Tab-separated table of N, CA and C in Angstrom:
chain	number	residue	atom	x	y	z
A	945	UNK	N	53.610	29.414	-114.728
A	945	UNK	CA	54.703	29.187	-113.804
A	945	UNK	C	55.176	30.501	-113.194
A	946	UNK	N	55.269	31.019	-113.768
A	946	UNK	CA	55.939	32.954	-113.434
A	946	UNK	C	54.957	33.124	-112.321
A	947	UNK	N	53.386	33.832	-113.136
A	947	UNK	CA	52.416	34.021	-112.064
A	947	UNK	C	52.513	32.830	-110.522
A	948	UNK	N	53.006	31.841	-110.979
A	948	UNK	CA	52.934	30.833	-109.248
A	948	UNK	C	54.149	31.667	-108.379
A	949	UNK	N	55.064	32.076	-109.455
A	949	UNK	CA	56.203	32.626	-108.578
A	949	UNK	C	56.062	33.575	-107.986
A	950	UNK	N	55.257	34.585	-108.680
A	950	UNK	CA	54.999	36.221	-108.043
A	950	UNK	C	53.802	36.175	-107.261
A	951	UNK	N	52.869	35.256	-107.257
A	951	UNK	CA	51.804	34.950	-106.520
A	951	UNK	C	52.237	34.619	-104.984
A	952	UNK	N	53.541	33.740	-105.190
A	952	UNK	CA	54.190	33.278	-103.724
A	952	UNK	C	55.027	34.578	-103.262
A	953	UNK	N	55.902	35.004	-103.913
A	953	UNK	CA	56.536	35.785	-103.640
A	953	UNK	C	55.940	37.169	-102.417
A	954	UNK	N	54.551	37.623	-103.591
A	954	UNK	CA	53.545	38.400	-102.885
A	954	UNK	C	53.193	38.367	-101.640
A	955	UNK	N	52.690	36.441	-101.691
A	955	UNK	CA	52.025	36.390	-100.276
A	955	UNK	C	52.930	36.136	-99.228
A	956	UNK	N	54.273	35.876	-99.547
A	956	UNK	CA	55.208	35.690	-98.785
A	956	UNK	C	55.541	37.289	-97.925
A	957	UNK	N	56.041	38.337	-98.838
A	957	UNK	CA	56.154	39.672	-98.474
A	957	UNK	C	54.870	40.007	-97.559
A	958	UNK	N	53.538	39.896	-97.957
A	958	UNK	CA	52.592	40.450	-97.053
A	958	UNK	C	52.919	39.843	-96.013
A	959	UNK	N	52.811	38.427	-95.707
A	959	UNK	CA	52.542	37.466	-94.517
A	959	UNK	C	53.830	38.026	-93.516
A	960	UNK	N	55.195	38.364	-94.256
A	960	UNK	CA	56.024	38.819	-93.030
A	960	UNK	C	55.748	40.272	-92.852
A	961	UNK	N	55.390	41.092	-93.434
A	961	UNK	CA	54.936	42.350	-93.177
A	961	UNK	C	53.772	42.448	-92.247
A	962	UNK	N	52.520	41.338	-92.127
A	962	UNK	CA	51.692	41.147	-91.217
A	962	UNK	C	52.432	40.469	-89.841
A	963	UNK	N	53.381	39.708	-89.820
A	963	UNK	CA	54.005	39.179	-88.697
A	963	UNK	C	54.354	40.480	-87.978
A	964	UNK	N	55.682	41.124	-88.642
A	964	UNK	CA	55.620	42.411	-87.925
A	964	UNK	C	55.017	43.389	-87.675
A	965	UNK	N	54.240	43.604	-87.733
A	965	UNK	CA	52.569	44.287	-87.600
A	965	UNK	C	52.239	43.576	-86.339
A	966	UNK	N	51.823	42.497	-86.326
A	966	UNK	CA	50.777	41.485	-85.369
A	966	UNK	C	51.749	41.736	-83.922
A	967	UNK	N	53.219	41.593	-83.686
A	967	UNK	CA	54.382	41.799	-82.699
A	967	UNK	C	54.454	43.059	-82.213
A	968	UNK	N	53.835	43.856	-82.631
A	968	UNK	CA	53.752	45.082	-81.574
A	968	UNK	C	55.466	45.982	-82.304
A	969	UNK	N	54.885	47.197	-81.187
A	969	UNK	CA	56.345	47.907	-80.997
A	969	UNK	C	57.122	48.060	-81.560
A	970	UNK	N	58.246	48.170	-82.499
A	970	UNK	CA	58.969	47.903	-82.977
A	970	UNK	C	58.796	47.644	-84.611
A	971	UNK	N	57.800	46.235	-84.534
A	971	UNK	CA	57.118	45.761	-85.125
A	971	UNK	C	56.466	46.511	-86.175
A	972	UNK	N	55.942	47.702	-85.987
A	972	UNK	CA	54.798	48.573	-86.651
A	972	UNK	C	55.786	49.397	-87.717
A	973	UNK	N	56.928	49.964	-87.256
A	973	UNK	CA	57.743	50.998	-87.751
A	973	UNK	C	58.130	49.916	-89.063
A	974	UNK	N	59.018	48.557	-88.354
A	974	UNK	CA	59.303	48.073	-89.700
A	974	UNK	C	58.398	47.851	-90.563
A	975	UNK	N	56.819	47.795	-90.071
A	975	UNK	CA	56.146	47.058	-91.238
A	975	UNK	C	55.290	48.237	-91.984
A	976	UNK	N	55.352	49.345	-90.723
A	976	UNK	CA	55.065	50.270	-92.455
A	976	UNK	C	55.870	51.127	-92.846
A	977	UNK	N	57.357	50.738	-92.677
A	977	UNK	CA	58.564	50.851	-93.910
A	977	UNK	C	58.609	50.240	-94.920
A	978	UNK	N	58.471	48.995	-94.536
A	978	UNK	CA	58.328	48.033	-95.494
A	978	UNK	C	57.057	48.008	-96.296
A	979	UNK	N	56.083	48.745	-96.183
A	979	UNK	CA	54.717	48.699	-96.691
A	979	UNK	C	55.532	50.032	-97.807
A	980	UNK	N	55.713	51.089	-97.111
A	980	UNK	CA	55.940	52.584	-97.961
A	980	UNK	C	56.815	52.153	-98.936
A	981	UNK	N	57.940	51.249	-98.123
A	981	UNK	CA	59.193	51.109	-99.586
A	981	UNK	C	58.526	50.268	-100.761
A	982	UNK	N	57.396	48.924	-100.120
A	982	UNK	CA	57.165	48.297	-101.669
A	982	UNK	C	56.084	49.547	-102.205
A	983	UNK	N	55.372	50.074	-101.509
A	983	UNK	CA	54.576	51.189	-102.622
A	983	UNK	C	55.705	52.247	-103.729
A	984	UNK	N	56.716	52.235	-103.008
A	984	UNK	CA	57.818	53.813	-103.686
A	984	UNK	C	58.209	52.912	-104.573
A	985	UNK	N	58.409	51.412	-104.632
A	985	UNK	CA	59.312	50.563	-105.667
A	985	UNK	C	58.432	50.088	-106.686
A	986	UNK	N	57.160	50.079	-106.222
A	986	UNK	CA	55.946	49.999	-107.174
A	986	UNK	C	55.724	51.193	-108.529
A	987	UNK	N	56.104	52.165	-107.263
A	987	UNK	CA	55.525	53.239	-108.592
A	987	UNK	C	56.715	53.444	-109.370
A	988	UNK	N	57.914	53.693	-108.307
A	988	UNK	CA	59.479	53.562	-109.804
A	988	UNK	C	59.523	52.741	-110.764
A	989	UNK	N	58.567	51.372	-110.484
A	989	UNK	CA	59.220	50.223	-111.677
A	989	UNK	C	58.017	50.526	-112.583
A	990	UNK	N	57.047	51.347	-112.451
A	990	UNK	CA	56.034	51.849	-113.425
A	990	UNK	C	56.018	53.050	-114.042
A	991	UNK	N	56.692	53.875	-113.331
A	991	UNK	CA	57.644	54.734	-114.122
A	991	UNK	C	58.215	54.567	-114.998
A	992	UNK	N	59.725	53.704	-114.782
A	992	UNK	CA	60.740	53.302	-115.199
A	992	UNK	C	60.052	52.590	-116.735
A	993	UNK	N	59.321	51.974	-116.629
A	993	UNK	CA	58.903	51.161	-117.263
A	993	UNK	C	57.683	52.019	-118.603
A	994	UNK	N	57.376	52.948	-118.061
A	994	UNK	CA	56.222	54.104	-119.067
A	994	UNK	C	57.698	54.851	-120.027
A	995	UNK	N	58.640	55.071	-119.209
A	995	UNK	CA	59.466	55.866	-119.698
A	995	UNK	C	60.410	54.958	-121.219
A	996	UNK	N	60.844	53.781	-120.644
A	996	UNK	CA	61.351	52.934	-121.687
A	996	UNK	C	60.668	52.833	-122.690
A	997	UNK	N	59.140	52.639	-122.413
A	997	UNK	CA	58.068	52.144	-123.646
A	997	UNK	C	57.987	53.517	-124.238
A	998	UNK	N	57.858	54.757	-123.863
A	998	UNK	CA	58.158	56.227	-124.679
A	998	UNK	C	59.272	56.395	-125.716
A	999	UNK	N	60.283	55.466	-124.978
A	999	UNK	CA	61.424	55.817	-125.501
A	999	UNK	C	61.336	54.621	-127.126
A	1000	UNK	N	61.149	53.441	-126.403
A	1000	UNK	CA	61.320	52.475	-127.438
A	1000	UNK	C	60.319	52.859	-128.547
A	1001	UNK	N	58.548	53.566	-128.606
A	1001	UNK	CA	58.328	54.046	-129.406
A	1001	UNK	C	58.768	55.354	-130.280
A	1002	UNK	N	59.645	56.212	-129.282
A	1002	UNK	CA	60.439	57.407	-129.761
A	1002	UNK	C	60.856	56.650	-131.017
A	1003	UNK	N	61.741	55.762	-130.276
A	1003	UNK	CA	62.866	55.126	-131.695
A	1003	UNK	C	61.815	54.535	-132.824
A	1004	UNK	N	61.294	53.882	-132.422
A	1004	UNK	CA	60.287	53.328	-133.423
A	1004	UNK	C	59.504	53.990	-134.577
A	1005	UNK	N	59.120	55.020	-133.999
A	1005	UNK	CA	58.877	55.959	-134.977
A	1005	UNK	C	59.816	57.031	-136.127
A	1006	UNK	N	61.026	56.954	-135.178
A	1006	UNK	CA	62.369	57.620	-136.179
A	1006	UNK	C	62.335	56.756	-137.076
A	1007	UNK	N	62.438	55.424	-136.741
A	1007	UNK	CA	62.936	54.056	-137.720
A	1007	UNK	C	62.036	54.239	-138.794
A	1008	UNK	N	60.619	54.466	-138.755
A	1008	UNK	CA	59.680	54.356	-139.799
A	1008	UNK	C	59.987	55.582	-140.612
A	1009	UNK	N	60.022	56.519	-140.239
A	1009	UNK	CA	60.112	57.553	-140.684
A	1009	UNK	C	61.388	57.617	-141.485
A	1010	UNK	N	62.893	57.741	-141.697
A	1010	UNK	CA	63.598	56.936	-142.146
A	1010	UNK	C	63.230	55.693	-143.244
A	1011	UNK	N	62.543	55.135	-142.665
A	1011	UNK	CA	62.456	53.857	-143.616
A	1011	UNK	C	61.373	54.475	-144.538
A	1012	UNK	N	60.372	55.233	-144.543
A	1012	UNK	CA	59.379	55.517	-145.349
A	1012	UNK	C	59.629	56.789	-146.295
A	1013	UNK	N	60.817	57.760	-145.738
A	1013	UNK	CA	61.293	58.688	-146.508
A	1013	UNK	C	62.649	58.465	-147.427
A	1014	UNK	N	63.056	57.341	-147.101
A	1014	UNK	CA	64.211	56.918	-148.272
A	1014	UNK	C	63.748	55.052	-148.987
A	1015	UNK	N	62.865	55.334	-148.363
A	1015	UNK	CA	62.388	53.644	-148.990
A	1015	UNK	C	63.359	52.298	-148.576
A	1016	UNK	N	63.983	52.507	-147.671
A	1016	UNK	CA	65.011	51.689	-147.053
A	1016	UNK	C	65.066	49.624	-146.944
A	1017	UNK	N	63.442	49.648	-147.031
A	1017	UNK	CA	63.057	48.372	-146.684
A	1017	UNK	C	63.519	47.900	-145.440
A	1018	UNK	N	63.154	48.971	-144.356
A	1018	UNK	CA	63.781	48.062	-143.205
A	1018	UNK	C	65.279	48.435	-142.434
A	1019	UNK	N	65.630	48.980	-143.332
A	1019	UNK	CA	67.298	49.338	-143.237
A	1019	UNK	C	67.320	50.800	-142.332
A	1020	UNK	N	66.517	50.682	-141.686
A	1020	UNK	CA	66.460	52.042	-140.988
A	1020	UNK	C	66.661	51.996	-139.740
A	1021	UNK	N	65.595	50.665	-139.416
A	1021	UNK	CA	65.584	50.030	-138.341
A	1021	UNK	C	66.667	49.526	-137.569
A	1022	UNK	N	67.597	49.030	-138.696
A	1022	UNK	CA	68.918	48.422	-138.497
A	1022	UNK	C	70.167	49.630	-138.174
A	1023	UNK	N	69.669	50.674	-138.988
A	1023	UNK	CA	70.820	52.034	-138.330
A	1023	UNK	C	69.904	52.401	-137.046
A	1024	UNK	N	68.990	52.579	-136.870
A	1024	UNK	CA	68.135	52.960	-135.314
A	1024	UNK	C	69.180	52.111	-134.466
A	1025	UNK	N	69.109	50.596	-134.909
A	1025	UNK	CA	69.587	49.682	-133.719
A	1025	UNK	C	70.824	49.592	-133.747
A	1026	UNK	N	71.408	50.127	-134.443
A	1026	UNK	CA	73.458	50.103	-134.608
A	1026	UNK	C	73.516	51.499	-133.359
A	1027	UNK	N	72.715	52.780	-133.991
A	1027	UNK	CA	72.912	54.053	-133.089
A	1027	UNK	C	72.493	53.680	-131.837
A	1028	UNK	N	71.542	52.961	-131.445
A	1028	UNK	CA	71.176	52.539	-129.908
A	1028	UNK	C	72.242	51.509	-129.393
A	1029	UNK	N	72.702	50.908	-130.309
A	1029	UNK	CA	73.993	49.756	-129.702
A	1029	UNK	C	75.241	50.836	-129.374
A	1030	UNK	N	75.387	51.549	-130.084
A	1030	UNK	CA	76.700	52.429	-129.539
A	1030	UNK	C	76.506	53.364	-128.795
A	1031	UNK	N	75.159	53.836	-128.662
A	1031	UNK	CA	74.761	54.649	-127.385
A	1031	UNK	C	74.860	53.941	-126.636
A	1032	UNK	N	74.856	52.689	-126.361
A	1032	UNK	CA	74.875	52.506	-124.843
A	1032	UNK	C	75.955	51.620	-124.936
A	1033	UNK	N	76.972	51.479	-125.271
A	1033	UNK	CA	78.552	51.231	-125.437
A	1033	UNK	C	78.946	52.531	-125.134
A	1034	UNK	N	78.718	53.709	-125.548
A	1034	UNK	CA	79.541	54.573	-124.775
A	1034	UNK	C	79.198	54.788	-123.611
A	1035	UNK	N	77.834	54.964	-123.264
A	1035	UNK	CA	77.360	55.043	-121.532
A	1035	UNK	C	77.736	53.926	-120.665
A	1036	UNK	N	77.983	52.628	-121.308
A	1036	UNK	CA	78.388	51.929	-120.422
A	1036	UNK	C	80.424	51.790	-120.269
A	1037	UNK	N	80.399	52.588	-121.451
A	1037	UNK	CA	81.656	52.994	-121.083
A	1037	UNK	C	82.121	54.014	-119.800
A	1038	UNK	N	81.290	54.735	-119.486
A	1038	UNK	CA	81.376	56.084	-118.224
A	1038	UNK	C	81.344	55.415	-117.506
């Protein structure tokens, strides 16, 4: 179901990006703005997205480490995820 959504979505974005293309004049500037901006939003959300998975293994590996140097059973994981819950209670406090 997802893939039907982003499949439409896709061909929807190209097909009006080819409309303004096909119209001349005018036409061209918006459509390769619109071409450059989905490439720049492409590579930020793959960025964005390398950077989280760095991060979420950052933590992941504190957690083990923790859990394997005090024998915690787990309980490490659970202070990892208390310190990440109030990190971002205070940032979303700013």
């Amino acid at each position: 179901m997802e893939q039907s959504i982003i499949d439409f979505l896709s061909g929807l974005s190209k097909s009006i990006t080819e409309g303004f293309i096909e119209h001349g004049g005018i036409g061209n500037s918006i459509g390769e703005g619109i071409e450059k901006l989905r490439k720049k939003l492409f590579i930020t959300a793959v960025a964005i997205s390398l950077a989280a998975t760095g991060f979420f293994l950052t933590l992941w590996g504190i957690a083990s480490a923790i859990d394997a140097i005090f024998a915690m059973q787990g309980l490490g994981f659970v202070l990892i995820g208390l310190i990440g819950v109030l990190t971002g209670a205070l940032i979303y406090k700013k």
